[in-house]
Amino acid sequence: MAVKFGTSGLRGLSSDLVGSVSALYATAFARFLLEGNLVSAGGCVVVARDFRQSSPEIAATVMAALTRAGLTPIDCGTIPTPALALYGAAIQAGGIMITGSHIPADRNGIKFYRPDGEIDKQDEQTIVALAASLEDDAEANRVERGSGANHEAEATDLFLARNFATLPEQALAGMRVGIYQHSTVARDMMVKVFEHFGATVFPLGRSEQFIPVDTEAVSEETVALLAGWTDELALDTIVSTDGDGDRPLVSDERGTPLRGDLLGLISARFLRASLVATPVTSNSGLEADGHFTVVRTRVGSPFVIAAMNEALAAGQTGVLGFEANGGLMLGSDFDTGTAVLKSLPTRDSFLPALAVLATARQTGQSLSALANAYRMPMALSDRLENFAVERSSALMAHLRQSTDNMTRFLAPLGGVKTVSDIDGLRITLDDGSVVHFRPSGNAPEMRCYVEAPSFEEAKTLLKGGLQLLDNWQS
């Protein structure tokens, strides 16, 4: 089967997910919920989708499969993933989000939620085993169009109410905020939220065609758009998200995107967190900040959530997590001073954007000045698309095979000082700079992350790292 679980959810080509595969996995998920006593027979599963061309058809197939399996689908329309998760938790329902997030438009995915939050890696294995056991079952693979009662308005209102309570009234008054709407399902909610706090909002770049926006590796074309709008409209910032609204993009007053892990750091300070769980790809400056304990994980929200749960089980309070893409997860409840935000252990793009803008407003700083005040190592990342999974697997095996292989491969960039193998290969070079090679968990892509003292040094290192990857032949 051409689909598989990646760092967050089931992913594959849209052509592979449309049809029997989505019916099969929805049936397997229904079995998982029922056999695990997570939802009773006849219980609810909330379903939402992004704006990809294939998403409505997949959602309809999924809802039909849920109905056949004895559950009640609730159609939440096109809302952000964190809004779906919040609503599912509120009504104690399972959840399915049809989205490929930031990956190319010819791909799609399915994210699964228990009533208490995202499924974990063990849950994934259970669902895969159930799907395998049902692969020859005609009923489980039957493709038909289903539907459910429409609760999009209720889910939207609940999520807006949570965000409206995050800051004091008029907390962003006087700020000029652009909202890059493109094709994200968060585009209209974002306008409402920032207008609610008194910002002058400029909706920008709305598209009826799906545009994949990767907030962890923002394209040069997107950066140019942001810079042009910022200059033309004298904006303080531009805010956006990926396709399903769980990863934030926040630019400064020059249109330069802020790193997602910096958004996470500022959010952790804003919320006065005690412990932060974050993947190995996040900036090494987090530990140097000293305001909280840092626990490093593999890449992917299930690993971050597992680390948060472990900390909570040990009695830790003030627990949150974030990824290098900026998606913020609350393991604990947090008091913002205006409200208590209940835990929401799934990626959210709204809270980090609000936390960063509120911090800038409170300190009287521009976004660029705020970013510079943290003095983190300069971190950049990018990816090579259409990098076959077989090729990336062969490269990683070659580098792990011997120290000599690693040394020869990295020689054009510098000598190897230390190597971390938590997720991919993160190499600290002799001069203290970092280069991290990691195959994508959900697409035929090879990612490269770097850290260096200055932007120019990081840019040079990133270019060199990508060139090494591109030139490598097995």
Tab-separated table of C-alpha atoms in Angstrom:
chain	number	residue	atom	x	y	z
A	1	MET	CA	0.000	0.000	0.000
A	2	ALA	CA	1.409	3.388	-1.056
A	3	VAL	CA	0.233	5.336	2.015
A	4	LYS	CA	1.929	5.346	5.410
A	5	PHE	CA	2.084	7.193	8.696
A	6	GLY	CA	4.678	9.967	8.795
A	7	THR	CA	5.570	12.473	11.497
A	8	SER	CA	1.907	13.417	11.901
A	9	GLY	CA	-0.820	11.326	10.315
A	10	LEU	CA	-1.311	9.095	7.308
A	11	ARG	CA	0.132	10.528	4.093
A	12	GLY	CA	0.298	9.622	0.432
A	13	LEU	CA	-0.553	10.716	-3.086
A	14	SER	CA	-4.095	12.040	-3.380
A	15	SER	CA	-4.722	9.455	-6.091
A	16	ASP	CA	-3.865	6.707	-3.598
A	17	LEU	CA	-5.944	8.107	-0.738
A	18	VAL	CA	-9.093	8.818	-2.752
A	19	GLY	CA	-11.273	5.717	-2.780
A	20	SER	CA	-10.913	2.427	-0.925
A	21	VAL	CA	-7.802	3.318	1.064
A	22	SER	CA	-9.562	6.113	2.945
A	23	ALA	CA	-12.559	3.837	3.548
A	24	LEU	CA	-10.262	1.101	4.872
A	25	TYR	CA	-8.389	3.341	7.301
A	26	ALA	CA	-11.578	5.023	8.518
A	27	THR	CA	-13.008	1.577	9.224
A	28	ALA	CA	-9.815	0.540	11.009
A	29	PHE	CA	-9.937	3.740	13.087
A	30	ALA	CA	-13.568	3.065	13.996
A	31	ARG	CA	-12.584	-0.428	15.157
A	32	PHE	CA	-9.724	1.104	17.156
A	33	LEU	CA	-12.100	3.498	18.935
A	34	LEU	CA	-14.723	0.857	19.652
A	35	GLU	CA	-12.410	-1.973	20.681
A	36	GLY	CA	-10.450	0.391	22.907
A	37	ASN	CA	-13.663	1.600	24.577
A	38	LEU	CA	-12.685	5.136	23.579
A	39	VAL	CA	-16.073	5.728	21.949
A	40	SER	CA	-19.266	3.746	22.504
A	41	ALA	CA	-21.333	2.203	19.703
A	42	GLY	CA	-23.188	5.023	17.995
A	43	GLY	CA	-20.714	7.544	19.403
A	44	CYS	CA	-19.498	10.578	17.500
A	45	VAL	CA	-16.467	11.230	15.308
A	46	VAL	CA	-15.886	14.823	14.175
A	47	VAL	CA	-14.577	15.195	10.616
A	48	ALA	CA	-13.021	18.243	8.944
A	49	ARG	CA	-10.891	18.928	5.884
A	50	ASP	CA	-8.573	21.397	4.212
A	51	PHE	CA	-9.044	23.063	0.814
A	52	ARG	CA	-7.167	20.512	-1.306
A	53	GLN	CA	-9.116	19.388	-4.346
A	54	SER	CA	-9.234	15.778	-3.130
A	55	SER	CA	-10.255	16.524	0.469
A	56	PRO	CA	-14.081	16.707	0.065
A	57	GLU	CA	-14.198	13.315	-1.644
A	58	ILE	CA	-11.974	11.693	0.998
A	59	ALA	CA	-14.083	13.240	3.775
A	60	ALA	CA	-17.302	11.897	2.232
A	61	THR	CA	-15.804	8.402	1.915
A	62	VAL	CA	-14.595	8.532	5.512
A	63	MET	CA	-18.006	9.572	6.837
A	64	ALA	CA	-19.697	6.722	4.986
A	65	ALA	CA	-17.198	4.227	6.409
A	66	LEU	CA	-17.730	5.536	9.950
A	67	THR	CA	-21.489	5.147	9.574
A	68	ARG	CA	-21.127	1.542	8.351
A	69	ALA	CA	-18.871	0.821	11.337
A	70	GLY	CA	-21.586	1.925	13.753
A	71	LEU	CA	-20.396	5.427	14.625
A	72	THR	CA	-21.947	8.846	14.017
A	73	PRO	CA	-19.928	11.235	11.826
A	74	ILE	CA	-20.228	14.966	12.500
A	75	ASP	CA	-19.246	17.218	9.608
A	76	CYS	CA	-17.169	20.173	10.833
A	77	GLY	CA	-16.438	21.460	7.338
A	78	THR	CA	-13.236	23.382	6.628
A	79	ILE	CA	-11.769	24.423	9.983
A	80	PRO	CA	-8.222	24.371	11.407
A	81	THR	CA	-6.952	21.118	12.895
A	82	PRO	CA	-6.651	22.576	16.433
A	83	ALA	CA	-10.277	23.740	16.203
A	84	LEU	CA	-11.351	20.210	15.294
A	85	ALA	CA	-9.309	18.729	18.162
A	86	LEU	CA	-10.756	21.234	20.633
A	87	TYR	CA	-14.326	20.504	19.572
A	88	GLY	CA	-13.781	16.744	19.641
A	89	ALA	CA	-12.428	16.959	23.184
A	90	ALA	CA	-15.345	19.182	24.252
A	91	ILE	CA	-17.971	16.663	23.118
A	92	GLN	CA	-15.830	13.566	23.859
A	93	ALA	CA	-15.709	12.474	20.222
A	94	GLY	CA	-13.033	10.877	18.086
A	95	GLY	CA	-11.720	12.995	15.243
A	96	ILE	CA	-10.495	12.775	11.653
A	97	MET	CA	-8.856	15.671	9.801
A	98	ILE	CA	-8.384	15.312	6.050
A	99	THR	CA	-5.248	17.299	5.254
A	100	GLY	CA	-1.823	17.079	3.717
A	101	SER	CA	-0.736	20.077	5.791
A	102	HIS	CA	2.197	21.732	3.978
A	103	ILE	CA	3.116	19.015	1.471
A	104	PRO	CA	2.598	19.407	-2.313
A	105	ALA	CA	-0.923	19.752	-3.660
A	106	ASP	CA	-0.902	16.340	-5.365
A	107	ARG	CA	-0.662	14.689	-1.924
A	108	ASN	CA	-3.025	14.463	0.987
A	109	GLY	CA	-3.341	12.876	4.407
A	110	ILE	CA	-5.558	11.824	7.293
A	111	LYS	CA	-4.961	12.767	10.950
A	112	PHE	CA	-6.682	10.749	13.662
A	113	TYR	CA	-7.759	11.910	17.120
A	114	ARG	CA	-8.901	10.067	20.198
A	115	PRO	CA	-11.397	11.971	22.366
A	116	ASP	CA	-8.445	12.931	24.601
A	117	GLY	CA	-6.148	14.106	21.808
A	118	GLU	CA	-3.874	12.945	18.997
A	119	ILE	CA	-3.200	9.266	18.552
A	120	ASP	CA	0.320	8.190	19.495
A	121	LYS	CA	2.807	5.937	17.725
A	122	GLN	CA	1.478	2.824	19.436
A	123	ASP	CA	-2.036	3.770	18.328
A	124	GLU	CA	-0.731	4.153	14.780
A	125	GLN	CA	0.623	0.599	14.866
A	126	THR	CA	-2.721	-0.692	16.118
A	127	ILE	CA	-4.609	1.098	13.333
A	128	VAL	CA	-2.165	-0.176	10.688
A	129	ALA	CA	-2.608	-3.754	11.982
A	130	LEU	CA	-6.392	-3.389	11.924
A	131	ALA	CA	-6.248	-2.022	8.372
A	132	ALA	CA	-4.092	-4.973	7.303
A	133	SER	CA	-6.572	-7.408	8.823
A	134	LEU	CA	-9.413	-5.734	6.895
A	135	GLU	CA	-7.613	-5.392	3.570
A	136	ASP	CA	-9.600	-8.214	1.919
A	137	ASP	CA	-12.908	-7.208	3.530
A	138	ALA	CA	-15.159	-5.807	0.796
A	139	GLU	CA	-17.338	-3.925	3.281
A	140	ALA	CA	-14.350	-2.179	4.871
A	141	ASN	CA	-13.110	-1.085	1.447
A	142	ARG	CA	-16.477	-0.037	0.038
A	143	VAL	CA	-16.484	3.462	-1.437
A	144	GLU	CA	-19.626	5.518	-1.068
A	145	ARG	CA	-20.450	9.081	-0.168
A	146	GLY	CA	-21.480	9.718	3.410
A	147	SER	CA	-22.400	12.794	5.389
A	148	GLY	CA	-23.078	13.953	8.914
A	149	ALA	CA	-24.812	16.696	10.823
A	150	ASN	CA	-23.054	20.000	10.152
A	151	HIS	CA	-21.389	21.405	13.276
A	152	GLU	CA	-18.922	23.750	11.568
A	153	ALA	CA	-20.448	26.822	13.238
A	154	GLU	CA	-20.311	25.268	16.721
A	155	ALA	CA	-16.681	24.158	16.314
A	156	THR	CA	-15.720	27.556	14.900
A	157	ASP	CA	-17.373	29.463	17.734
A	158	LEU	CA	-15.669	27.317	20.389
A	159	PHE	CA	-12.220	27.888	18.894
A	160	LEU	CA	-12.797	31.615	18.436
A	161	ALA	CA	-13.941	31.920	22.066
A	162	ARG	CA	-10.742	30.237	23.241
A	163	ASN	CA	-8.616	32.651	21.222
A	164	PHE	CA	-10.645	35.728	22.179
A	165	ALA	CA	-9.893	34.936	25.840
A	166	THR	CA	-6.135	34.667	25.345
A	167	LEU	CA	-5.241	38.379	25.621
A	168	PRO	CA	-6.770	41.501	27.182
A	169	GLU	CA	-9.143	43.522	25.021
A	170	GLN	CA	-7.408	45.831	22.543
A	171	ALA	CA	-4.064	44.130	23.326
A	172	LEU	CA	-2.937	44.635	19.723
A	173	ALA	CA	-4.487	48.061	19.131
A	174	GLY	CA	-2.363	50.183	16.805
A	175	MET	CA	-0.651	47.222	15.124
A	176	ARG	CA	-0.923	46.832	11.366
A	177	VAL	CA	-1.241	43.090	10.727
A	178	GLY	CA	-1.322	41.405	7.353
A	179	ILE	CA	-2.988	37.995	7.102
A	180	TYR	CA	-1.572	35.938	4.226
A	181	GLN	CA	-4.720	33.936	3.545
A	182	HIS	CA	-3.659	31.811	0.529
A	183	SER	CA	-5.568	28.500	0.850
A	184	THR	CA	-5.359	27.863	4.589
A	185	VAL	CA	-8.534	26.900	6.428
A	186	ALA	CA	-7.462	29.343	9.164
A	187	ARG	CA	-7.708	32.379	6.882
A	188	ASP	CA	-11.069	33.792	7.974
A	189	MET	CA	-10.676	32.940	11.661
A	190	MET	CA	-7.279	34.674	11.699
A	191	VAL	CA	-8.846	37.907	10.467
A	192	LYS	CA	-11.534	37.740	13.162
A	193	VAL	CA	-9.066	36.992	15.970
A	194	PHE	CA	-6.634	39.815	15.197
A	195	GLU	CA	-9.429	42.299	14.578
A	196	HIS	CA	-10.914	41.283	17.940
A	197	PHE	CA	-7.748	42.485	19.688
A	198	GLY	CA	-7.821	45.866	17.948
A	199	ALA	CA	-5.281	45.329	15.185
A	200	THR	CA	-5.807	46.916	11.775
A	201	VAL	CA	-5.968	43.822	9.595
A	202	PHE	CA	-5.109	43.499	5.895
A	203	PRO	CA	-6.235	40.218	4.256
A	204	LEU	CA	-3.711	39.307	1.553
A	205	GLY	CA	-3.166	36.741	-1.188
A	206	ARG	CA	-6.390	34.745	-0.900
A	207	SER	CA	-6.367	31.857	-3.378
A	208	GLU	CA	-9.006	29.420	-4.594
A	209	GLN	CA	-6.239	27.098	-5.785
A	210	PHE	CA	-4.408	25.124	-3.110
A	211	ILE	CA	-0.957	26.546	-2.256
A	212	PRO	CA	1.318	24.412	-0.050
A	213	VAL	CA	2.995	26.693	2.506
A	214	ASP	CA	5.755	25.116	4.588
A	215	THR	CA	6.327	27.294	7.654
A	216	GLU	CA	9.544	25.430	8.479
A	217	ALA	CA	11.136	26.011	5.083
A	218	VAL	CA	9.496	29.147	3.707
A	219	SER	CA	10.042	29.416	-0.046
A	220	GLU	CA	11.858	32.350	-1.616
A	221	GLU	CA	8.674	33.189	-3.538
A	222	THR	CA	6.689	33.416	-0.285
A	223	VAL	CA	9.372	35.543	1.391
A	224	ALA	CA	9.317	37.914	-1.590
A	225	LEU	CA	5.514	38.200	-1.318
A	226	LEU	CA	5.719	38.980	2.397
A	227	ALA	CA	8.440	41.582	1.900
A	228	GLY	CA	6.512	43.284	-0.889
A	229	TRP	CA	3.271	43.500	1.067
A	230	THR	CA	5.032	44.675	4.209
A	231	ASP	CA	6.775	47.485	2.358
A	232	GLU	CA	3.685	48.518	0.381
A	233	LEU	CA	1.339	48.613	3.397
A	234	ALA	CA	3.808	49.575	6.171
A	235	LEU	CA	2.871	46.477	8.150
A	236	ASP	CA	4.202	45.542	11.581
A	237	THR	CA	3.885	41.851	10.744
A	238	ILE	CA	2.281	39.314	8.437
A	239	VAL	CA	0.722	36.215	9.978
A	240	SER	CA	-0.226	33.011	8.203
A	241	THR	CA	-0.365	29.238	8.644
A	242	ASP	CA	0.062	26.043	6.684
A	243	GLY	CA	-2.898	24.442	4.905
A	244	ASP	CA	-4.662	23.015	7.960
A	245	GLY	CA	-3.860	25.852	10.352
A	246	ASP	CA	-1.684	24.061	12.892
A	247	ARG	CA	1.691	25.612	12.016
A	248	PRO	CA	2.191	29.390	12.304
A	249	LEU	CA	4.062	31.753	10.044
A	250	VAL	CA	4.898	35.157	11.571
A	251	SER	CA	7.043	37.708	9.753
A	252	ASP	CA	8.704	40.825	11.127
A	253	GLU	CA	8.192	44.381	9.877
A	254	ARG	CA	10.484	43.691	6.905
A	255	GLY	CA	8.607	40.566	5.834
A	256	THR	CA	11.291	38.207	7.155
A	257	PRO	CA	9.723	35.069	8.697
A	258	LEU	CA	10.632	34.352	12.308
A	259	ARG	CA	11.832	30.836	13.055
A	260	GLY	CA	9.158	28.532	14.419
A	261	ASP	CA	11.295	27.501	17.384
A	262	LEU	CA	11.761	31.183	18.263
A	263	LEU	CA	7.977	31.567	18.235
A	264	GLY	CA	7.885	28.591	20.592
A	265	LEU	CA	10.499	30.105	22.900
A	266	ILE	CA	8.679	33.444	23.109
A	267	SER	CA	5.402	31.587	23.726
A	268	ALA	CA	6.988	29.534	26.522
A	269	ARG	CA	8.187	32.744	28.163
A	270	PHE	CA	4.776	34.388	27.640
A	271	LEU	CA	2.993	31.450	29.296
A	272	ARG	CA	5.698	31.031	31.991
A	273	ALA	CA	6.244	27.364	31.141
A	274	SER	CA	8.366	25.176	33.414
A	275	LEU	CA	9.145	22.381	30.933
A	276	VAL	CA	9.326	22.417	27.147
A	277	ALA	CA	9.324	19.293	24.992
A	278	THR	CA	10.674	19.887	21.511
A	279	PRO	CA	12.351	17.890	18.723
A	280	VAL	CA	16.071	17.716	18.142
A	281	THR	CA	15.597	20.000	15.116
A	282	SER	CA	14.719	22.995	17.294
A	283	ASN	CA	17.396	25.619	17.986
A	284	SER	CA	20.114	24.727	20.507
A	285	GLY	CA	19.656	28.192	22.015
A	286	LEU	CA	16.586	26.905	23.888
A	287	GLU	CA	18.719	25.263	26.551
A	288	ALA	CA	20.785	28.432	26.910
A	289	ASP	CA	17.658	30.504	27.594
A	290	GLY	CA	17.469	29.080	31.100
A	291	HIS	CA	13.806	29.857	31.844
A	292	PHE	CA	12.603	26.255	31.603
A	293	THR	CA	13.753	22.646	31.369
A	294	VAL	CA	14.111	21.342	27.795
A	295	VAL	CA	13.373	17.732	26.811
A	296	ARG	CA	14.461	16.742	23.281
A	297	THR	CA	12.461	14.296	21.148
A	298	ARG	CA	12.308	12.813	17.691
A	299	VAL	CA	10.543	14.878	15.022
A	300	GLY	CA	6.757	14.686	15.018
A	301	SER	CA	3.957	15.816	17.292
A	302	PRO	CA	3.308	12.277	18.657
A	303	PHE	CA	6.838	12.217	20.113
A	304	VAL	CA	6.462	15.688	21.623
A	305	ILE	CA	3.115	14.748	23.130
A	306	ALA	CA	4.578	11.528	24.543
A	307	ALA	CA	7.338	13.541	26.250
A	308	MET	CA	4.772	15.981	27.649
A	309	ASN	CA	2.666	13.103	28.988
A	310	GLU	CA	5.713	11.551	30.627
A	311	ALA	CA	6.498	14.850	32.350
A	312	LEU	CA	2.891	15.258	33.505
A	313	ALA	CA	2.839	11.692	34.860
A	314	ALA	CA	5.935	12.570	36.905
A	315	GLY	CA	4.047	15.476	38.510
A	316	GLN	CA	5.493	18.281	36.379
A	317	THR	CA	3.356	21.406	35.904
A	318	GLY	CA	3.598	24.166	33.316
A	319	VAL	CA	4.251	21.703	30.476
A	320	LEU	CA	4.089	22.643	26.823
A	321	GLY	CA	5.707	21.519	23.610
A	322	PHE	CA	6.461	22.904	20.190
A	323	GLU	CA	8.122	21.886	16.981
A	324	ALA	CA	10.623	23.732	14.826
A	325	ASN	CA	7.688	24.578	12.556
A	326	GLY	CA	6.192	26.633	15.412
A	327	GLY	CA	3.149	24.445	16.141
A	328	LEU	CA	2.453	24.877	19.892
A	329	MET	CA	1.006	22.125	22.110
A	330	LEU	CA	-0.273	22.662	25.651
A	331	GLY	CA	0.191	19.692	27.955
A	332	SER	CA	-0.963	21.647	31.020
A	333	ASP	CA	-3.564	24.335	31.610
A	334	PHE	CA	-2.032	27.819	31.483
A	335	ASP	CA	-3.257	31.063	33.054
A	336	THR	CA	-2.650	33.978	30.664
A	337	GLY	CA	-3.894	36.558	33.141
A	338	THR	CA	-7.166	36.993	31.267
A	339	ALA	CA	-8.235	33.336	31.156
A	340	VAL	CA	-7.093	29.800	31.878
A	341	LEU	CA	-6.314	28.076	28.589
A	342	LYS	CA	-7.128	24.399	28.957
A	343	SER	CA	-4.567	21.888	27.746
A	344	LEU	CA	-4.685	21.246	24.007
A	345	PRO	CA	-2.079	18.615	23.109
A	346	THR	CA	-2.114	19.178	19.374
A	347	ARG	CA	-0.321	21.748	17.221
A	348	ASP	CA	-1.878	25.214	17.265
A	349	SER	CA	-0.857	28.191	15.109
A	350	PHE	CA	-3.035	30.863	16.736
A	351	LEU	CA	-1.610	30.926	20.278
A	352	PRO	CA	2.069	31.357	19.294
A	353	ALA	CA	1.201	34.168	16.873
A	354	LEU	CA	-0.809	35.962	19.551
A	355	ALA	CA	1.879	35.407	22.200
A	356	VAL	CA	4.626	36.855	19.995
A	357	LEU	CA	2.646	39.919	18.912
A	358	ALA	CA	1.483	40.563	22.468
A	359	THR	CA	5.065	40.323	23.722
A	360	ALA	CA	6.245	42.793	21.093
A	361	ARG	CA	3.430	45.139	22.035
A	362	GLN	CA	4.113	44.855	25.773
A	363	THR	CA	7.837	45.529	25.340
A	364	GLY	CA	7.403	48.265	22.743
A	365	GLN	CA	9.669	46.444	20.298
A	366	SER	CA	9.409	45.738	16.615
A	367	LEU	CA	9.284	42.053	15.701
A	368	SER	CA	12.862	42.165	14.400
A	369	ALA	CA	14.122	43.789	17.616
A	370	LEU	CA	12.251	41.222	19.691
A	371	ALA	CA	13.793	38.373	17.703
A	372	ASN	CA	17.290	39.840	17.994
A	373	ALA	CA	16.920	40.232	21.761
A	374	TYR	CA	16.982	36.463	22.207
A	375	ARG	CA	20.427	36.159	20.601
A	376	MET	CA	19.872	32.593	19.489
A	377	PRO	CA	22.254	30.941	17.019
A	378	MET	CA	21.188	31.720	13.475
A	379	ALA	CA	19.217	28.697	12.281
A	380	LEU	CA	18.063	28.033	8.729
A	381	SER	CA	16.479	25.055	7.041
A	382	ASP	CA	15.421	23.942	3.613
A	383	ARG	CA	14.641	20.763	1.752
A	384	LEU	CA	15.306	18.969	-1.509
A	385	GLU	CA	12.005	17.886	-3.021
A	386	ASN	CA	11.610	14.746	-5.130
A	387	PHE	CA	14.424	13.090	-3.165
A	388	ALA	CA	13.394	9.424	-3.368
A	389	VAL	CA	12.883	7.608	-0.077
A	390	GLU	CA	15.198	4.824	-1.271
A	391	ARG	CA	17.936	7.350	-1.991
A	392	SER	CA	17.640	9.075	1.407
A	393	SER	CA	17.620	5.698	3.200
A	394	ALA	CA	20.767	4.644	1.344
A	395	LEU	CA	22.519	7.912	2.207
A	396	MET	CA	21.681	7.704	5.913
A	397	ALA	CA	22.823	4.065	6.031
A	398	HIS	CA	26.094	5.036	4.317
A	399	LEU	CA	26.799	7.845	6.801
A	400	ARG	CA	25.975	5.650	9.799
A	401	GLN	CA	28.119	2.813	8.521
A	402	SER	CA	31.456	4.302	9.562
A	403	THR	CA	33.187	7.379	10.917
A	404	ASP	CA	35.261	7.527	7.740
A	405	ASN	CA	32.140	7.751	5.566
A	406	MET	CA	30.792	10.563	7.724
A	407	THR	CA	34.109	12.436	7.744
A	408	ARG	CA	34.592	12.208	3.980
A	409	PHE	CA	31.034	13.304	3.241
A	410	LEU	CA	31.222	16.322	5.572
A	411	ALA	CA	34.785	17.327	4.634
A	412	PRO	CA	33.707	20.218	2.349
A	413	LEU	CA	31.857	21.773	5.325
A	414	GLY	CA	34.383	21.070	8.102
A	415	GLY	CA	35.586	18.493	10.581
A	416	VAL	CA	33.146	16.414	12.628
A	417	LYS	CA	33.119	17.092	16.379
A	418	THR	CA	30.013	15.257	17.668
A	419	VAL	CA	27.040	13.395	16.173
A	420	SER	CA	23.484	12.987	17.504
A	421	ASP	CA	21.311	10.230	16.046
A	422	ILE	CA	17.989	10.953	17.805
A	423	ASP	CA	16.251	11.612	14.480
A	424	GLY	CA	18.359	11.846	11.374
A	425	LEU	CA	21.991	12.843	11.819
A	426	ARG	CA	22.733	16.116	13.640
A	427	ILE	CA	26.446	16.887	13.320
A	428	THR	CA	28.288	19.539	15.294
A	429	LEU	CA	31.333	20.657	13.305
A	430	ASP	CA	34.714	21.635	14.747
A	431	ASP	CA	33.834	25.349	14.643
A	432	GLY	CA	30.652	24.762	16.693
A	433	SER	CA	28.242	25.154	13.780
A	434	VAL	CA	25.598	22.474	13.228
A	435	VAL	CA	24.310	20.648	10.159
A	436	HIS	CA	21.438	18.180	10.461
A	437	PHE	CA	20.324	15.827	7.686
A	438	ARG	CA	16.913	14.227	8.061
A	439	PRO	CA	14.659	12.436	5.572
A	440	SER	CA	11.079	13.702	5.705
A	441	GLY	CA	8.735	11.346	7.505
A	442	ASN	CA	5.829	11.935	5.136
A	443	ALA	CA	7.110	12.955	1.683
A	444	PRO	CA	9.959	12.164	-0.754
A	445	GLU	CA	12.059	15.020	0.605
A	446	MET	CA	15.416	15.412	2.310
A	447	ARG	CA	15.619	18.165	4.906
A	448	CYS	CA	18.715	20.055	5.960
A	449	TYR	CA	18.879	22.190	9.126
A	450	VAL	CA	21.869	24.327	10.081
A	451	GLU	CA	23.008	26.611	12.890
A	452	ALA	CA	25.844	29.144	12.766
A	453	PRO	CA	26.798	32.417	14.496
A	454	SER	CA	25.576	34.707	11.687
A	455	PHE	CA	23.000	34.698	8.927
A	456	GLU	CA	25.636	34.714	6.184
A	457	GLU	CA	27.512	31.800	7.749
A	458	ALA	CA	24.270	29.852	8.185
A	459	LYS	CA	23.220	30.605	4.607
A	460	THR	CA	26.584	29.388	3.297
A	461	LEU	CA	26.423	26.259	5.451
A	462	LEU	CA	22.856	25.496	4.321
A	463	LYS	CA	23.791	25.904	0.679
A	464	GLY	CA	26.763	23.611	1.184
A	465	GLY	CA	24.701	20.995	3.011
A	466	LEU	CA	22.025	20.925	0.312
A	467	GLN	CA	24.698	20.673	-2.362
A	468	LEU	CA	26.246	17.657	-0.630
A	469	LEU	CA	22.851	15.961	-0.550
A	470	ASP	CA	22.066	16.814	-4.176
A	471	ASN	CA	25.446	15.532	-5.436
A	472	TRP	CA	25.426	12.269	-3.508
A	473	GLN	CA	25.140	9.060	-5.519
A	474	SER	CA	24.800	5.641	-3.893
